[in-house]
Amino acid sequence: MQDLIDSALARIEAASTAEELETVRVEVLGRKGVLTQLSKDMGKLSPDERASRGKFINGAKQALEGAYEGRKSSFERAALAKRLDAEWVDLTVPAPGPRPGSLHPVTQIQWEIEDLFRTLGFTVLDGPEVETEYHNFDALNIPADHPARDMQDTFWLEGGHLLRTHTSPVQVRGMEKLGPPLRMIAPGRVFRNESVDASHEHTFYQLEGMMIDRNVSVGNLIYFMKTLLTAIFKRDVTVRLRPGFFPFVEPGFELDIRCLICGGDGCPVCKHSGWVELLPCGLVNPHVLRKSGIDPTEWNGFAFGLGLTRLVMMRYAIDDIRWLQSGDLRFLRQF
Ligand code: DAH
C-alpha cells in the first residue's frame, strides 16, 4: 500500500506543467484513484483492520493533497513571475506630457498685425460684440433710412441692440473715449445675416484702424496700407485702388489685391474676378468726427477695415471660408 502512495507522490512531484499536474490529480485523487482503490475492499476487513486502514487512507490523503497543493502553488508562482516579467512597467520613464495645441490662424495673424501697429504707435482697442444701433450705424453716418444699412443685414436683439456688423463702431468708441490725436486698431468678431457659402459666413473677423491727427492725407493712408500689406504677405502683392462708398469716409476707397489663391485666373474665393476686396479705407467723414465730439476744422484722419478672415484665406490659400469655424482638427493642426 505504501508503495502505491509513494509512486503517486512521485508522480505529483514529477509533473512539470500545471496541465500535467491536473492529469495526475484526476488519476491519483479522483474517483478512480489510489485512495478509492484502497477503500474498495474495506467491507471485507475486520473492524480493527478497517480502523487502521481508515487511518492509513486519511494520512495518505493528507499527504497526497498536501503534495498536490504545494506543487500547484509553485506552478502559480512561476506563472505570476513570468507575467510580471513580461508586463513590467518602467515607472521612471517621463510621462509624454500634454499635447501642445496651437493658435487659430486668425488669432496668429491678428497678433502679428497688432504687434506691427504697436510699433507704429497705435493702441489696440476692444469693443463689444453686442452693439447699440447708434454705434454700429448712426454715429458712422448711416441713419435709419439710409440705403447703406441694407448692405449690412444683421441679427437684431431687444432694446435697440444688435450683433455688430463691422468693427467700425470701435472707431466711435475710441474717439469718444480717447479723443484726438488718435491712433488705434480694433480687431474683432463681426456678424452678418448672410447665406453661408465658400466666401460668406455669418460670423467672421475684421480689423479696424483709425488715425486722427492734423493734416492727415491720402498719401499717409496709402503709406500705412502699404506697410501693412508688405508686413503681412512678406512678398509683393498686386493691389489696385478703386473709389468705394462708405458713409463714414470721404473720399472712400476699395483696396483690392490680386487673388493669391488662383493668381488672378478666377476661383470661388475671388468670385471669378481675379481680385479680392481686402482693405476698404478712406479719409474720415467730417460728420463722423463731429458726432463724436471732434472738431473737423482742426482734426482729420483716415480709417480702414481689414477683412481678417479673408486675409487668412489669402495667406494660406484656403478656398472655403467654412473651414475656419469648422473646428475640424485635421484643418487646425496645419497651423
Ligand atoms: N466697416 C466696413 C465694412 O465692414 C469696412 C470699412 C470701410 C471700414 C471703410 C473702414 C473704412 O474703416 O474706412 O464693410
Coordinates of C-alpha atoms and ligand atoms in Angstrom, one line a residue:
M1 CA 0.0 0.0 0.0
Q2 CA 2.7 2.4 0.9
D3 CA 4.3 1.6 -2.5
L4 CA 1.2 2.8 -4.2
I5 CA 1.2 6.0 -2.2
D6 CA 4.9 6.6 -2.8
S7 CA 4.6 6.2 -6.5
A8 CA 1.6 8.5 -6.6
L9 CA 3.6 11.1 -4.6
A10 CA 6.5 10.7 -7.0
R11 CA 4.2 11.3 -10.0
I12 CA 2.9 14.5 -8.4
E13 CA 6.4 15.7 -7.8
A14 CA 7.4 14.8 -11.3
A15 CA 4.6 16.8 -13.0
S16 CA 6.4 19.5 -15.0
T17 CA 3.5 21.7 -16.1
A18 CA 0.2 22.8 -14.5
E19 CA -1.7 20.7 -17.1
E20 CA 0.3 17.6 -16.3
L21 CA -0.3 18.1 -12.6
E22 CA -4.1 18.3 -13.3
T23 CA -4.0 14.9 -15.1
V24 CA -2.1 13.4 -12.3
R25 CA -4.6 14.8 -9.8
V26 CA -7.5 13.2 -11.6
E27 CA -5.7 9.9 -11.8
V28 CA -4.5 9.8 -8.2
L29 CA -7.0 11.8 -6.2
G30 CA -10.1 11.3 -8.4
R31 CA -12.8 8.8 -8.2
K32 CA -10.7 6.0 -9.8
G33 CA -7.5 7.0 -7.9
V34 CA -5.4 5.1 -5.4
L35 CA -7.4 6.2 -2.4
T36 CA -10.6 4.8 -3.9
Q37 CA -8.8 1.6 -4.7
L38 CA -7.6 1.3 -1.1
S39 CA -11.1 1.8 0.3
K40 CA -12.7 -0.8 -2.1
D41 CA -12.3 -3.9 0.0
M42 CA -12.9 -2.2 3.3
G43 CA -16.1 -4.1 3.8
K44 CA -14.3 -7.4 3.9
L45 CA -11.9 -6.3 6.6
S46 CA -12.3 -6.9 10.4
P47 CA -13.2 -3.9 12.4
D48 CA -9.7 -3.5 13.7
E49 CA -8.2 -3.8 10.2
R50 CA -10.8 -1.4 8.9
A51 CA -9.9 1.2 11.6
S52 CA -6.2 1.0 10.8
R53 CA -6.9 1.1 7.0
G54 CA -9.1 4.2 7.5
K55 CA -6.3 5.8 9.4
F56 CA -3.8 5.0 6.7
I57 CA -6.1 6.3 4.0
N58 CA -6.7 9.6 5.8
G59 CA -2.9 10.0 6.3
A60 CA -2.3 9.2 2.7
K61 CA -5.0 11.5 1.5
Q62 CA -3.5 14.4 3.5
A63 CA 0.0 13.6 2.2
L64 CA -1.2 13.5 -1.4
E65 CA -3.3 16.6 -1.2
G66 CA -0.5 18.5 0.5
A67 CA 1.9 17.5 -2.2
Y68 CA -0.6 18.4 -4.8
E69 CA -1.3 21.9 -3.3
G70 CA 2.4 22.5 -2.9
R71 CA 3.2 21.7 -6.5
K72 CA 0.2 23.7 -7.7
S73 CA 1.2 26.8 -5.9
S74 CA 4.7 26.5 -7.2
F75 CA 3.3 26.5 -10.8
E76 CA 1.2 29.5 -10.0
R77 CA 4.1 31.4 -8.5
A78 CA 6.2 30.6 -11.6
A79 CA 3.3 31.8 -13.9
L80 CA 2.9 35.0 -12.0
A81 CA 6.7 35.7 -12.0
K82 CA 6.7 35.2 -15.8
R83 CA 3.7 37.6 -16.2
L84 CA 5.3 40.2 -14.0
D85 CA 8.5 39.9 -16.1
A86 CA 6.6 40.3 -19.4
E87 CA 4.2 43.1 -18.3
W88 CA 6.8 45.1 -16.5
V89 CA 6.3 48.9 -16.5
D90 CA 9.1 51.3 -16.0
L91 CA 7.6 53.9 -13.7
T92 CA 10.7 56.1 -14.0
V93 CA 10.1 56.9 -17.7
P94 CA 9.0 60.5 -18.0
A95 CA 5.3 61.0 -18.9
P96 CA 4.6 62.0 -22.5
G97 CA 3.2 65.4 -21.3
P98 CA 0.3 67.4 -22.6
R99 CA -0.2 67.6 -26.3
P100 CA 0.5 71.2 -27.2
G101 CA -2.3 73.0 -29.0
S102 CA -1.8 75.8 -31.5
L103 CA -3.4 79.2 -32.1
H104 CA -6.1 79.5 -34.7
P105 CA -4.7 81.1 -37.9
V106 CA -7.0 84.1 -37.4
T107 CA -5.5 84.7 -33.9
Q108 CA -2.0 84.3 -35.3
I109 CA -2.5 86.9 -38.0
Q110 CA -4.4 89.2 -35.6
W111 CA -1.5 89.2 -33.1
E112 CA 1.1 89.8 -35.9
I113 CA -0.8 92.8 -37.1
E114 CA -1.3 94.1 -33.5
D115 CA 2.5 93.9 -33.0
L116 CA 3.1 95.8 -36.2
F117 CA 0.7 98.6 -35.4
R118 CA 2.0 98.9 -31.8
T119 CA 5.4 99.6 -33.3
L120 CA 3.8 102.4 -35.4
G121 CA 2.3 103.9 -32.2
F122 CA -1.2 102.6 -32.4
T123 CA -3.3 101.5 -29.4
V124 CA -5.1 98.1 -29.6
L125 CA -8.8 98.6 -28.6
D126 CA -11.5 96.1 -27.9
G127 CA -15.3 96.8 -28.3
P128 CA -18.5 95.0 -27.6
E129 CA -19.9 92.4 -30.0
V130 CA -23.4 93.3 -28.9
E131 CA -23.6 96.9 -30.0
T132 CA -26.0 99.8 -29.9
E133 CA -27.7 100.7 -33.2
Y134 CA -26.2 104.2 -32.6
H135 CA -22.5 103.0 -32.5
N136 CA -22.9 100.5 -35.3
F137 CA -24.8 102.8 -37.7
D138 CA -25.9 106.3 -36.8
A139 CA -22.6 107.5 -35.4
L140 CA -21.0 106.3 -38.6
N141 CA -23.2 108.4 -40.7
I142 CA -25.6 105.6 -41.6
P143 CA -29.0 106.9 -40.4
A144 CA -32.0 104.5 -40.2
D145 CA -33.4 105.5 -43.6
H146 CA -30.0 105.2 -45.4
P147 CA -29.7 102.5 -48.1
A148 CA -26.2 101.6 -46.8
R149 CA -28.0 99.8 -43.9
D150 CA -29.3 97.2 -46.4
M151 CA -25.7 96.2 -47.2
Q152 CA -25.2 95.0 -43.7
D153 CA -28.1 93.0 -42.5
T154 CA -27.6 91.7 -39.0
F155 CA -29.1 89.9 -36.1
W156 CA -31.3 92.3 -34.1
L157 CA -31.6 91.9 -30.3
E158 CA -34.0 93.5 -27.9
G159 CA -33.8 97.2 -26.8
G160 CA -32.2 98.6 -29.9
H161 CA -29.2 96.3 -29.6
L162 CA -27.7 94.2 -32.4
L163 CA -24.7 92.0 -33.2
R164 CA -22.2 94.4 -34.7
T165 CA -21.8 94.1 -38.5
H166 CA -18.3 95.5 -38.5
T167 CA -15.6 96.7 -36.2
S168 CA -16.1 100.3 -37.2
P169 CA -18.2 101.1 -34.1
V170 CA -15.0 100.8 -32.2
Q171 CA -13.7 103.9 -34.1
V172 CA -16.6 105.7 -32.5
R173 CA -15.9 104.3 -29.0
G174 CA -12.2 105.2 -29.5
M175 CA -13.0 108.8 -30.5
E176 CA -15.5 109.2 -27.6
K177 CA -13.1 107.8 -25.0
L178 CA -9.6 108.9 -26.1
G179 CA -10.2 112.0 -28.3
P180 CA -7.7 113.4 -30.8
P181 CA -4.9 112.8 -31.7
L182 CA -5.7 109.1 -32.0
R183 CA -4.0 106.0 -33.5
M184 CA -6.0 102.9 -32.8
I185 CA -6.7 99.5 -34.2
A186 CA -9.6 97.2 -33.2
P187 CA -9.6 93.5 -34.2
G188 CA -12.7 91.5 -33.5
R189 CA -15.6 89.3 -34.4
V190 CA -18.4 90.6 -36.5
F191 CA -21.8 89.2 -37.7
R192 CA -24.0 89.4 -40.8
N193 CA -27.3 87.8 -41.7
E194 CA -25.7 86.1 -44.7
S195 CA -26.4 82.9 -46.5
V196 CA -23.3 80.8 -46.0
D197 CA -21.1 79.7 -48.9
A198 CA -17.4 79.3 -49.8
S199 CA -16.8 83.1 -49.3
H200 CA -19.5 84.2 -46.9
E201 CA -20.0 83.4 -43.2
H202 CA -22.5 84.8 -40.7
T203 CA -19.5 85.2 -38.3
F204 CA -16.1 86.4 -39.3
Y205 CA -13.2 88.7 -38.3
Q206 CA -12.2 92.2 -39.2
L207 CA -9.6 94.6 -38.0
E208 CA -10.4 98.3 -37.9
G209 CA -7.9 101.0 -38.0
M210 CA -8.1 104.8 -37.4
M211 CA -5.6 107.6 -37.3
I212 CA -6.7 111.1 -36.3
D213 CA -4.3 114.0 -36.3
R214 CA -3.7 117.3 -38.0
N215 CA -3.3 117.4 -41.8
V216 CA -3.6 113.7 -42.5
S217 CA -3.6 113.0 -46.2
V218 CA -4.5 110.2 -48.6
G219 CA -0.7 109.9 -49.0
N220 CA -0.4 109.0 -45.3
L221 CA -3.2 106.5 -45.7
I222 CA -1.5 104.8 -48.7
Y223 CA 1.8 104.7 -46.8
F224 CA 0.3 102.8 -43.8
M225 CA -1.7 100.4 -46.0
K226 CA 1.4 99.5 -48.0
T227 CA 3.4 99.0 -44.8
L228 CA 0.6 96.7 -43.6
L229 CA 0.4 94.6 -46.7
T230 CA 4.1 94.1 -47.0
A231 CA 4.4 93.0 -43.4
I232 CA 1.5 90.6 -43.8
F233 CA 2.4 88.9 -47.0
K234 CA 6.2 89.2 -46.8
R235 CA 6.2 89.4 -50.6
D236 CA 5.0 91.7 -53.4
V237 CA 1.2 91.7 -53.8
T238 CA -0.5 93.4 -56.7
V239 CA -3.0 96.0 -55.5
R240 CA -5.5 98.3 -57.0
L241 CA -7.3 101.2 -55.6
R242 CA -10.9 102.0 -56.6
P243 CA -13.3 104.6 -55.4
G244 CA -15.6 103.0 -52.8
F245 CA -18.5 104.3 -51.0
F246 CA -18.8 104.1 -47.2
P247 CA -20.9 106.8 -45.5
F248 CA -18.2 107.2 -42.8
V249 CA -15.4 108.2 -45.2
E250 CA -14.9 110.8 -47.8
P251 CA -13.2 110.1 -50.2
G252 CA -13.6 106.3 -49.8
F253 CA -11.6 103.6 -51.5
E254 CA -11.6 99.9 -52.1
L255 CA -8.1 98.5 -51.9
D256 CA -8.2 95.1 -53.7
I257 CA -5.4 92.6 -54.0
R258 CA -4.8 90.2 -56.9
C259 CA -6.2 86.8 -55.7
L260 CA -3.4 84.8 -54.2
I261 CA -5.3 81.5 -54.5
C262 CA -5.7 81.5 -58.2
G263 CA -3.2 84.1 -59.1
G264 CA -5.9 86.1 -60.9
D265 CA -7.3 83.4 -63.1
G266 CA -10.6 83.2 -61.2
C267 CA -11.8 80.9 -58.4
P268 CA -14.7 80.7 -55.9
V269 CA -12.8 82.9 -53.3
C270 CA -12.4 85.9 -55.7
K271 CA -15.8 85.1 -57.3
H272 CA -14.0 84.5 -60.6
S273 CA -12.9 88.1 -60.8
G274 CA -9.2 87.6 -60.0
W275 CA -9.4 90.3 -57.4
V276 CA -10.2 90.2 -53.7
E277 CA -11.6 93.2 -51.8
L278 CA -9.4 93.3 -48.7
L279 CA -8.9 96.8 -47.4
P280 CA -11.7 99.4 -47.7
C281 CA -10.5 102.7 -46.5
G282 CA -10.7 106.5 -46.8
L283 CA -10.5 109.8 -45.0
V284 CA -12.8 110.1 -42.1
N285 CA -16.0 111.9 -43.0
P286 CA -16.3 115.3 -41.0
H287 CA -19.8 114.3 -39.9
V288 CA -18.4 111.3 -38.1
L289 CA -15.8 113.4 -36.3
R290 CA -18.3 116.0 -35.3
K291 CA -20.8 113.3 -34.0
S292 CA -18.0 112.0 -31.7
G293 CA -17.1 115.5 -30.4
I294 CA -14.0 116.1 -32.6
D295 CA -13.7 119.5 -34.4
P296 CA -13.3 118.7 -38.1
T297 CA -11.8 122.1 -38.8
E298 CA -8.8 121.2 -36.6
W299 CA -8.5 117.4 -36.9
N300 CA -8.9 114.9 -39.7
G301 CA -7.8 111.3 -40.3
F302 CA -8.0 108.1 -42.1
A303 CA -9.7 104.8 -41.4
F304 CA -9.6 101.3 -42.8
G305 CA -11.3 98.0 -42.2
L306 CA -9.3 94.9 -42.9
G307 CA -11.1 91.6 -43.6
L308 CA -9.0 89.4 -41.2
T309 CA -10.8 86.2 -42.2
R310 CA -10.3 86.9 -45.9
L311 CA -6.7 87.8 -45.2
V312 CA -6.1 84.4 -43.6
M313 CA -7.7 82.7 -46.5
M314 CA -5.4 84.6 -48.9
R315 CA -2.3 83.9 -46.9
Y316 CA -2.8 80.2 -46.5
A317 CA -4.7 79.6 -49.8
I318 CA -7.8 78.4 -48.0
D319 CA -10.5 78.0 -50.6
D320 CA -13.6 77.8 -48.4
I321 CA -14.3 80.1 -45.5
R322 CA -16.3 77.4 -43.7
W323 CA -13.1 75.6 -42.7
L324 CA -12.2 78.4 -40.3
Q325 CA -15.1 77.8 -38.0
S326 CA -15.4 74.0 -38.6
G327 CA -13.4 73.1 -35.5
D328 CA -12.0 70.3 -37.7
L329 CA -8.7 69.2 -36.1
R330 CA -7.4 68.0 -39.5
F331 CA -7.6 71.6 -40.6
L332 CA -6.4 73.3 -37.4
R333 CA -3.4 71.0 -36.9
Q334 CA -1.8 72.6 -40.0
F335 CA -1.2 75.9 -38.3
Ligands
DAH1 N1 -16.9 98.7 -42.0 C1 -16.8 98.4 -43.4 C2 -17.4 97.1 -43.7 O1 -17.5 96.3 -42.9 C3 -15.4 98.4 -43.8 C4 -14.7 99.8 -43.8 C5 -14.8 100.6 -44.9 C6 -14.1 100.2 -42.6 C7 -14.1 101.8 -44.9 C8 -13.4 101.4 -42.6 C9 -13.5 102.2 -43.8 O2 -12.8 101.9 -41.6 O3 -12.8 103.4 -43.8 O4 -17.9 96.9 -44.8

